[in-house]
mmCIF file of C-alpha atoms and ligand atoms in Angstrom:
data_model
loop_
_atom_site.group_PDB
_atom_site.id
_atom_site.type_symbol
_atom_site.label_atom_id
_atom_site.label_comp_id
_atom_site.label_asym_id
_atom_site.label_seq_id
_atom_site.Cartn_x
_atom_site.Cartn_y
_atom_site.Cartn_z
ATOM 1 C CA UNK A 1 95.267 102.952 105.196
ATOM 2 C CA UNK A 2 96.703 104.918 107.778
ATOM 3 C CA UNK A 3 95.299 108.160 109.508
ATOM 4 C CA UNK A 4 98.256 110.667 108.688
ATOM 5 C CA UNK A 5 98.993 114.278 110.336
ATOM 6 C CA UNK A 6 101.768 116.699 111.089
ATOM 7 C CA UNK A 7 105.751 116.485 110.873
ATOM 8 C CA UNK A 8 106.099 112.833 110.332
ATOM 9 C CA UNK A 9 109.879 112.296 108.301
ATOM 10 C CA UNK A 10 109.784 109.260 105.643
ATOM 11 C CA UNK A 11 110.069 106.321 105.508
ATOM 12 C CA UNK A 12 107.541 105.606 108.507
ATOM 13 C CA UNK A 13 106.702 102.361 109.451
ATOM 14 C CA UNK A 14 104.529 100.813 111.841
ATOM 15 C CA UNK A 15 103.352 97.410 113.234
ATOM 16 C CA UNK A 16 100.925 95.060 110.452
ATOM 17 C CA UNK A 17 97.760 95.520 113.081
ATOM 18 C CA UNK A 18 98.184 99.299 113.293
ATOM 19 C CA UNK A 19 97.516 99.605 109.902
ATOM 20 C CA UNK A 20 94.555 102.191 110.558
ATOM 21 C CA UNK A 21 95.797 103.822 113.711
ATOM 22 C CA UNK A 22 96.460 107.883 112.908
ATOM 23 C CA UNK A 23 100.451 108.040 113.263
ATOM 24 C CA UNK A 24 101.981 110.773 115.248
ATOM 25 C CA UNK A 25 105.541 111.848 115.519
ATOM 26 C CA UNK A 26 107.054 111.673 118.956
ATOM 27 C CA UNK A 27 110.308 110.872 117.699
ATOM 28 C CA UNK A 28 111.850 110.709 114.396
ATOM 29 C CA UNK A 29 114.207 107.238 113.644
ATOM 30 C CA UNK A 30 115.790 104.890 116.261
ATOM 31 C CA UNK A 31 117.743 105.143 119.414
ATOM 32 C CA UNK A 32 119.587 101.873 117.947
ATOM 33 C CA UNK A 33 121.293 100.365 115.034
ATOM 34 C CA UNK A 34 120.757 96.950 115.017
ATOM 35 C CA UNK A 35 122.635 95.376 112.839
ATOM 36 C CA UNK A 36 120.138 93.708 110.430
ATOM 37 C CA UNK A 37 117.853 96.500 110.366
ATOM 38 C CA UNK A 38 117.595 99.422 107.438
ATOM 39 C CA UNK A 39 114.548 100.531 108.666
ATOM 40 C CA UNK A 40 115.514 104.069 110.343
ATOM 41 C CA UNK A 41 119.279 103.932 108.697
ATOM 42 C CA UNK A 42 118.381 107.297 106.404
ATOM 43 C CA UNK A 43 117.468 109.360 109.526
ATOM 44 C CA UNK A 44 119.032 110.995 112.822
ATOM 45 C CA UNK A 45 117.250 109.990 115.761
ATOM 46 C CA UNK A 46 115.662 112.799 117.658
ATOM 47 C CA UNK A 47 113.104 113.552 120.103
ATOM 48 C CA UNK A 48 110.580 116.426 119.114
ATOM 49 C CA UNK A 49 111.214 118.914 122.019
ATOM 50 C CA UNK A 50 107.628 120.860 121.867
ATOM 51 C CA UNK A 51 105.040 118.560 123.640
ATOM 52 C CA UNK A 52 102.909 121.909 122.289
ATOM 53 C CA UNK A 53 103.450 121.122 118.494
ATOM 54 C CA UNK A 54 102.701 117.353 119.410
ATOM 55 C CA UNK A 55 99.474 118.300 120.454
ATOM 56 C CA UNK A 56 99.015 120.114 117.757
ATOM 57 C CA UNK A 57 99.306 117.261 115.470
ATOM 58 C CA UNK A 58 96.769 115.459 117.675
ATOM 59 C CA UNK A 59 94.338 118.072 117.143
ATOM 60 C CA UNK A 60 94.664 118.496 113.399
ATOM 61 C CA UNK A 61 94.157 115.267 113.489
ATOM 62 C CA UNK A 62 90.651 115.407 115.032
ATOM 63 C CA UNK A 63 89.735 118.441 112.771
ATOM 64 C CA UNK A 64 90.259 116.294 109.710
ATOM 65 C CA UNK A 65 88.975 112.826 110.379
ATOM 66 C CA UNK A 66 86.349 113.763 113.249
ATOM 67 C CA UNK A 67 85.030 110.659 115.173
ATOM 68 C CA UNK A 68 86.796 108.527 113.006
ATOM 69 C CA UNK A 69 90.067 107.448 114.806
ATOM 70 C CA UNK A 70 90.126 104.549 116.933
ATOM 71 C CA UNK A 71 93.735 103.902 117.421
ATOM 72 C CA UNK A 72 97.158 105.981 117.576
ATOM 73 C CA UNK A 73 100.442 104.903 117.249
ATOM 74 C CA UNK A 74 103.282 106.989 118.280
ATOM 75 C CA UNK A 75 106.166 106.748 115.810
ATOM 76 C CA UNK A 76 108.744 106.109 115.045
ATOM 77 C CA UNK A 77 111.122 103.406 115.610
ATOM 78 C CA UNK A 78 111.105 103.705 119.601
ATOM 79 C CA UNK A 79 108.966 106.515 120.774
ATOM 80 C CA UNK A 80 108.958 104.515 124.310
ATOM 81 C CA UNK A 81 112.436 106.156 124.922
ATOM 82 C CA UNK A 82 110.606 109.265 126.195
ATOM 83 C CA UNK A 83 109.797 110.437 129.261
ATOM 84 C CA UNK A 84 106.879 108.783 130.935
ATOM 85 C CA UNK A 85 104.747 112.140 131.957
ATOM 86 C CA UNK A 86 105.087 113.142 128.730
ATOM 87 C CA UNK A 87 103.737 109.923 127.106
ATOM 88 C CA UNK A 88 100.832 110.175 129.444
ATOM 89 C CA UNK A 89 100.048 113.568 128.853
ATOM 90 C CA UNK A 90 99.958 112.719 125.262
ATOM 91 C CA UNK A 91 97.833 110.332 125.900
ATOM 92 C CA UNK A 92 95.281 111.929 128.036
ATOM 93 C CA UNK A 93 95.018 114.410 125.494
ATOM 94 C CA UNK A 94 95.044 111.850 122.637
ATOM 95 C CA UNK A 95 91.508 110.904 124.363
ATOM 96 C CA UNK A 96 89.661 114.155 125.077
ATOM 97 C CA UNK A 97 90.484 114.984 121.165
ATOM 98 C CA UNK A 98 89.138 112.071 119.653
ATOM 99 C CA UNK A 99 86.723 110.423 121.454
ATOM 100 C CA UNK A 100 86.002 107.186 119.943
ATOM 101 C CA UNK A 101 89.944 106.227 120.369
ATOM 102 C CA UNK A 102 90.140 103.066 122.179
ATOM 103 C CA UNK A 103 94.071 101.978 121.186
ATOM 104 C CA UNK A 104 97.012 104.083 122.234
ATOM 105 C CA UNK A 105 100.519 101.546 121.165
ATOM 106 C CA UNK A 106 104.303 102.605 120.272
ATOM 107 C CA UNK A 107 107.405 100.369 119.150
ATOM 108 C CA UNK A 108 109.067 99.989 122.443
ATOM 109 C CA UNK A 109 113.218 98.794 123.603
ATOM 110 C CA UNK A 110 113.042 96.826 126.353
ATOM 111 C CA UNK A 111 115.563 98.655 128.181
ATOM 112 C CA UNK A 112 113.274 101.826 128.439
ATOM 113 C CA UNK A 113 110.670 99.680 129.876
ATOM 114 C CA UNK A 114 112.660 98.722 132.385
ATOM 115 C CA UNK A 115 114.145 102.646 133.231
ATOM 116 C CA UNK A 116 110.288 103.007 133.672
ATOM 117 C CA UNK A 117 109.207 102.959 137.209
ATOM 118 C CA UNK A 118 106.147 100.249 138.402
ATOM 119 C CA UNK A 119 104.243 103.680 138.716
ATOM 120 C CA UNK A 120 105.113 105.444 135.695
ATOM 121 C CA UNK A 121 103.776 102.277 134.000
ATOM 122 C CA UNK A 122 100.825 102.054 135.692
ATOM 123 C CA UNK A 123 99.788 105.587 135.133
ATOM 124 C CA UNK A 124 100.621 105.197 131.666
ATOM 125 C CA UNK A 125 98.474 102.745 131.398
ATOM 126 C CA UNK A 126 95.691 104.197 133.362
ATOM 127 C CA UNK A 127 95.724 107.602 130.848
ATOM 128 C CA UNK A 128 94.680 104.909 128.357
ATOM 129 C CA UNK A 129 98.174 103.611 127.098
ATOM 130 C CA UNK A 130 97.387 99.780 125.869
ATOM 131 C CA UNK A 131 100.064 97.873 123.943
ATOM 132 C CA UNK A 132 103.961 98.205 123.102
ATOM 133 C CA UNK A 133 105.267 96.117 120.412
ATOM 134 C CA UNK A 134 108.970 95.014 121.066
ATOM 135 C CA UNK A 135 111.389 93.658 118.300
ATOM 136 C CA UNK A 136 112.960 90.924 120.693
ATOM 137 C CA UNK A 137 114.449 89.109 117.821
ATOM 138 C CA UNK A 138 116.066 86.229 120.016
ATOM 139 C CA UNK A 139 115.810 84.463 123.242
ATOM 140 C CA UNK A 140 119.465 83.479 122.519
ATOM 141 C CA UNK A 141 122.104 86.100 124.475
ATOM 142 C CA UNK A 142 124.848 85.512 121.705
ATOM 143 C CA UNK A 143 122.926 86.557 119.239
ATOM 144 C CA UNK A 144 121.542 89.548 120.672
ATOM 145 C CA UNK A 145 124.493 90.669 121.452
ATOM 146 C CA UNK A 146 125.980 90.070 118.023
ATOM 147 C CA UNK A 147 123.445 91.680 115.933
ATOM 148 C CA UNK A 148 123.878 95.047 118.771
ATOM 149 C CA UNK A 149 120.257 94.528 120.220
ATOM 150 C CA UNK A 150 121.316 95.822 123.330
ATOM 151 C CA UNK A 151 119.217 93.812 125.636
ATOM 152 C CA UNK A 152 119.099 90.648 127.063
ATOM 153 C CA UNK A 153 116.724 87.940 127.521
ATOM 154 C CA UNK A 154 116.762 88.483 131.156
ATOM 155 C CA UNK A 155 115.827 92.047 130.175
ATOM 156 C CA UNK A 156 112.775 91.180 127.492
ATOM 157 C CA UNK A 157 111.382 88.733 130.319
ATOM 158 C CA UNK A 158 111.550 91.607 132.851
ATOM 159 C CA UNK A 159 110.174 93.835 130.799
ATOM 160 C CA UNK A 160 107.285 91.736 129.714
ATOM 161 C CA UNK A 161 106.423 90.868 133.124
ATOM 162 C CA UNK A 162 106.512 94.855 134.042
ATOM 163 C CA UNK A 163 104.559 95.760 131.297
ATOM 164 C CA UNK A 164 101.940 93.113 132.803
ATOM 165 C CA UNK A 165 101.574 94.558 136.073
ATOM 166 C CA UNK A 166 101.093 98.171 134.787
ATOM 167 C CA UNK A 167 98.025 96.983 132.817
ATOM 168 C CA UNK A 168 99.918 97.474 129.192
ATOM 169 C CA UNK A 169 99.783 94.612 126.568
ATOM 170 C CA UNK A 170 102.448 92.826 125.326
ATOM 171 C CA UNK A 171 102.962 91.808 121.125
ATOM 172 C CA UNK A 172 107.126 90.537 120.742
ATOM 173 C CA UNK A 173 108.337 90.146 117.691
ATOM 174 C CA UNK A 174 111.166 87.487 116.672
ATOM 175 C CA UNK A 175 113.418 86.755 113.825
ATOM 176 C CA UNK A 176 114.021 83.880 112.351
ATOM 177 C CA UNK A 177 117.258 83.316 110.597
ATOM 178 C CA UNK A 178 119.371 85.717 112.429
ATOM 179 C CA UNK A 179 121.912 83.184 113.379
ATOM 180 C CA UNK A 180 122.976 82.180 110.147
ATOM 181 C CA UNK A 181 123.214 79.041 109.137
ATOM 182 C CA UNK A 182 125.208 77.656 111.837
ATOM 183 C CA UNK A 183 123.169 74.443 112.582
ATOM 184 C CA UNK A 184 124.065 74.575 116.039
ATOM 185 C CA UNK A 185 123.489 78.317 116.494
ATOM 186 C CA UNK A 186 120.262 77.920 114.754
ATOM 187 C CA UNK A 187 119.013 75.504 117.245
ATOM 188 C CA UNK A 188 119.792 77.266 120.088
ATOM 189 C CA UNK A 189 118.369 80.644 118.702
ATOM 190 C CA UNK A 190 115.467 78.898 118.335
ATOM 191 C CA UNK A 191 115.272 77.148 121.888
ATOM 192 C CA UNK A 192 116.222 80.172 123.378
ATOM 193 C CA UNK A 193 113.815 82.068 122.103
ATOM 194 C CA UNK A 194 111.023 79.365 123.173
ATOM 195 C CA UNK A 195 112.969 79.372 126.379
ATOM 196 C CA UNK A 196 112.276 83.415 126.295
ATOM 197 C CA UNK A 197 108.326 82.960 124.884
ATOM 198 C CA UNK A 198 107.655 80.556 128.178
ATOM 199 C CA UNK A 199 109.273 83.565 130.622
ATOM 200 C CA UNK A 200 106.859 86.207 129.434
ATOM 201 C CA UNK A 201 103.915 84.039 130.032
ATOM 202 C CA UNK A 202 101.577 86.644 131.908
ATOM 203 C CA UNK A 203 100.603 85.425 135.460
ATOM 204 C CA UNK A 204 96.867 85.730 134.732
ATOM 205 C CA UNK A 205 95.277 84.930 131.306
ATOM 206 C CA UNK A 206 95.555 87.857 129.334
ATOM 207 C CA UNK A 207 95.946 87.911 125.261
ATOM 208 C CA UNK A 208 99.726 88.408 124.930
ATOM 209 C CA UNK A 209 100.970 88.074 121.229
ATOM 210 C CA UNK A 210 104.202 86.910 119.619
ATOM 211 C CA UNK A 211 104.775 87.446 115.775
ATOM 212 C CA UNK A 212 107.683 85.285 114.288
ATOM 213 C CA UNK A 213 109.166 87.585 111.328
ATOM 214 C CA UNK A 214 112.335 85.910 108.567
ATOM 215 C CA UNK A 215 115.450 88.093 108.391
ATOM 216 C CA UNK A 216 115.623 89.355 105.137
ATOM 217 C CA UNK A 217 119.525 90.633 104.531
ATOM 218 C CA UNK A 218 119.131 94.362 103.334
ATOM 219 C CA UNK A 219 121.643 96.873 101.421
ATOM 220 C CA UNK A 220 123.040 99.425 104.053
ATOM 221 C CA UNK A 221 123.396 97.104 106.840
ATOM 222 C CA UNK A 222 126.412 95.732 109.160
ATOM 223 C CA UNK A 223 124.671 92.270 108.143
ATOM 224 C CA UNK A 224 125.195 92.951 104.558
ATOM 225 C CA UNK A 225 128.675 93.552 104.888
ATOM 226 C CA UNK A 226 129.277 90.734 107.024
ATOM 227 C CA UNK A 227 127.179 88.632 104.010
ATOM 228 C CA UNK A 228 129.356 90.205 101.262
ATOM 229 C CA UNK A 229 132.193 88.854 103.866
ATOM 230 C CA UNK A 230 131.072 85.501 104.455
ATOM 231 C CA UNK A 231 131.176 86.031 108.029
ATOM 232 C CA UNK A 232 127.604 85.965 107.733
ATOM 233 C CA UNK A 233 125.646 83.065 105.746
ATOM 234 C CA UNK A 234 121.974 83.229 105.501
ATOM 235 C CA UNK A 235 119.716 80.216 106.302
ATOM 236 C CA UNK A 236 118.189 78.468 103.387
ATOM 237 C CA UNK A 237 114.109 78.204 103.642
ATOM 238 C CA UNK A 238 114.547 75.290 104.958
ATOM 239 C CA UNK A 239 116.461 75.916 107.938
ATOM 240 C CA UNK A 240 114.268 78.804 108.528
ATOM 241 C CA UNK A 241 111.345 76.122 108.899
ATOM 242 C CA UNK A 242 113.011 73.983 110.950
ATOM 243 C CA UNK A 243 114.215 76.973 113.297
ATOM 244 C CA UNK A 244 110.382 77.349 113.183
ATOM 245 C CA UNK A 245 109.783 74.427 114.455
ATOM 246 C CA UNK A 246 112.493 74.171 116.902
ATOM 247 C CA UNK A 247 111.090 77.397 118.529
ATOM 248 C CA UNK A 248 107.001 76.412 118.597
ATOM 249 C CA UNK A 249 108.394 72.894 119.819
ATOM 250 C CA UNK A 250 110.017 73.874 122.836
ATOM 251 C CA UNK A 251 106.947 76.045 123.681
ATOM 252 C CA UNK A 252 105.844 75.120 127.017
ATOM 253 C CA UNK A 253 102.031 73.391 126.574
ATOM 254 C CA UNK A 254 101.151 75.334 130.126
ATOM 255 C CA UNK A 255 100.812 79.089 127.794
ATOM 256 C CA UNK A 256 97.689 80.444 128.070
ATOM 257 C CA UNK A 257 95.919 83.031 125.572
ATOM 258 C CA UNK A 258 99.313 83.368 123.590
ATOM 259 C CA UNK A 259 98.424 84.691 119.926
ATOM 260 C CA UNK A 260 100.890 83.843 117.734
ATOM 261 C CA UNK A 261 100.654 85.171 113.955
ATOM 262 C CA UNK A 262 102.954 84.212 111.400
ATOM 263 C CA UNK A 263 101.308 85.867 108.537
ATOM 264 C CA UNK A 264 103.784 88.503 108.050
ATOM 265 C CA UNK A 265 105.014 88.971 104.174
ATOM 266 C CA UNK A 266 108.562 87.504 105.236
ATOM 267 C CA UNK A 267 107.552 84.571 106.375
ATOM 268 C CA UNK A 268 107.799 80.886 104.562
ATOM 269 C CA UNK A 269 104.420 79.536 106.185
ATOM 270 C CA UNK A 270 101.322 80.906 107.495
ATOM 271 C CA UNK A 271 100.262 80.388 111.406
ATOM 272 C CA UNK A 272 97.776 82.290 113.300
ATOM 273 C CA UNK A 273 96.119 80.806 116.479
ATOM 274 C CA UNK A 274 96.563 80.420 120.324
ATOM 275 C CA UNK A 275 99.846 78.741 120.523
ATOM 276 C CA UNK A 276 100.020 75.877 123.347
ATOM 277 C CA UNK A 277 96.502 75.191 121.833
ATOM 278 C CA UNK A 278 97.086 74.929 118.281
ATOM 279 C CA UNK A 279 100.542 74.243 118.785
ATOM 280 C CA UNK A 280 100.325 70.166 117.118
ATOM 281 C CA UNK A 281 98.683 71.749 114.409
ATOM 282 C CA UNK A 282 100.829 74.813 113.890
ATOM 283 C CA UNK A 283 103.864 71.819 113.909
ATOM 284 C CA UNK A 284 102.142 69.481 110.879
ATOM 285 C CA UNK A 285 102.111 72.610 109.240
ATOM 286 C CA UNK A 286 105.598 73.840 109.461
ATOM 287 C CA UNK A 287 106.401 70.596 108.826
ATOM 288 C CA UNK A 288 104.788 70.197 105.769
ATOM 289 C CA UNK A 289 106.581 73.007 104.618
ATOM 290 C CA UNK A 290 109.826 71.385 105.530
ATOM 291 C CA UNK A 291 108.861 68.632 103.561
ATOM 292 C CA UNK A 292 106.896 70.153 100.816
ATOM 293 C CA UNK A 293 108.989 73.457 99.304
ATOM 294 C CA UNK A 294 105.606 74.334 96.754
ATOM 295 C CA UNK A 295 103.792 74.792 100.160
ATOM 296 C CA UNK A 296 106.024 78.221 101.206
ATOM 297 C CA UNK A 297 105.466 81.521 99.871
ATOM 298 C CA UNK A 298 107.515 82.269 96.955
ATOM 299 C CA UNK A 299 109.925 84.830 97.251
ATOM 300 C CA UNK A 300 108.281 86.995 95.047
ATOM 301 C CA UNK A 301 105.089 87.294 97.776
ATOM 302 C CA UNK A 302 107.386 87.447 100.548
ATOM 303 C CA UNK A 303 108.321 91.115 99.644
ATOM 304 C CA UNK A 304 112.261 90.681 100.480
HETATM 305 S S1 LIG B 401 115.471 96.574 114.987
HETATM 306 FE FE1 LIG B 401 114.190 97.989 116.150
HETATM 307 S S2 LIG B 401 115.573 98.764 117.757
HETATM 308 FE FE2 LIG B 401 116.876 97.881 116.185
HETATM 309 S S3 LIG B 401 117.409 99.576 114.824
HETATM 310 FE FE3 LIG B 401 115.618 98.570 113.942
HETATM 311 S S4 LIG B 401 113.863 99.691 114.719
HETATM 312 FE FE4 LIG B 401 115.629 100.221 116.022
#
């Protein structure tokens, strides 16, 4: 259950592990429109203008659940877009109001972590800023650049390493599936993106997370069209595995401290552990599923 205040527009959504952070509007909806996602499609992206009324919300906040918040996550779809003084001031006063907070986090683009100066970042970090959780989607340029991303790989492994060296953790978040069914262009989504995981290895052993999410084709979409078209053709579940597999695979053995959680509703199979560690196991398992199709969540649990 989530700790709820102020002028926040539905439908709100926020990461699996911030599921008792108090949510506070920074923006409303998405600076983008990827193509696969429906998430923000029913509102106008904007930036609330009064840092004031913000604050506001931040105090309410303390006035109805006292002590009790521990985490905030600013909403909604990339509230990292805004200025960096004015996510630190947030912050700072996100921590005099409630003082047992110990998790500040936002969705984040990679492109405004990169507009972000070293020093922004660090004081960001410093006012108590901890985590940003980035939909990378793919390692693979083709397909982030056919599904309107509008980043790079370059870009994600810049910004990873950036976020690093300001103090601010990392969680990325791919998705399986989105090349279609294109055996090739499976495969390479998939080695790309391990290609990608191995680049934002942190330089000293930190906990740095990566969350492997299946694309579920939704109404409303430019990926729904291109469905109803045939110009897009989904992966079956088990292509989806073996993309899985392709990916943890080509994960370099060297990664240190990198959670990775597959226990998100969408997915086929269940992972959670440190990845080069439990990466033999996490590959028996996938490929039991590969083998097995009673071992994957049905549909019906996967919530698509
Ligand atoms: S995938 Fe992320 S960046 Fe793209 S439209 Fe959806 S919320 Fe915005």
């Amino acid at each position: 259950m989530n700790y709820v205040v102020g002028n926040l527009e539905d439908p709100v959504f926020r990461p699996p592990s911030e599921w008792n952070a108090l949510l506070i509007a920074v923006t409303n909806g998405c600076t983008h429109k990827c193509t696969f996602c429906s998430m923000y499609r029913s509102k106008t992206f904007s930036m609330r203008k009064d840092i004031e009324e913000i604050k506001k919300d931040i105090k309410r906040a303390g006035a109805y659940y006292g002590n009790r918040v521990r985490k905030i996550f600013f909403e909604d779809g990339n509230a990292f877009v805004v200025k960096p003084e004015i996510l630190t001031e947030l912050t700072e006063y996100a921590y005099k109001i409630h003082p047992n907070l110990e998790k500040v986090s936002s969705y984040a683009h990679a492109k405004d972590i990169l507009k972000k100066s070293d020093e922004d970042l660090k004081r960001l970090a410093d006012s108590g800023f901890t985590m940003v959780y980035v939909g990378i989607e793919s390692g693979d340029d083709e397909v982030l650049k056919a599904c309107k991303k509008g980043a790079t790989q370059d870009d994600f492994a810049l910004a990873a390493q950036k976020c690093y060296k300001a103090g601010i953790a990392w969680s990325g978040i791919f998705l399986l599936g989105l090349a279609g069914n294109d055996p090739e262009k499976s495969r390479k989504h998939a080695i790309e993106s391990a290609k990608l995981i191995n680049r934002m290895a942190p330089p000293t052993p930190i906990e740095w997370y990566i969350s492997p999410l299946t694309l579920g084709v939704t109404p409303g979409t430019e990926l729904w069209t291109q469905k109803s078209t045939g110009e897009f053709q989904p992966c079956t579940s088990t292509e989806i595995l073996q993309e899985l597999y392709t990916m943890i695979e080509y994960t370099s053995d060297d990664l240190k401290k990198c959670i990775f959680n597959s226990n998100h509703a969408s997915n086929y199979v269940s992972l959670k552990g440190e990845l080069a560690e439990d990466k033999e196991t996490f590959l028996k398992v996938v490929e039991a599923g590969i083998k097995y199709p009673n071992l994957r969540r049905p549909d019906y649990l996967r919530r698509l």
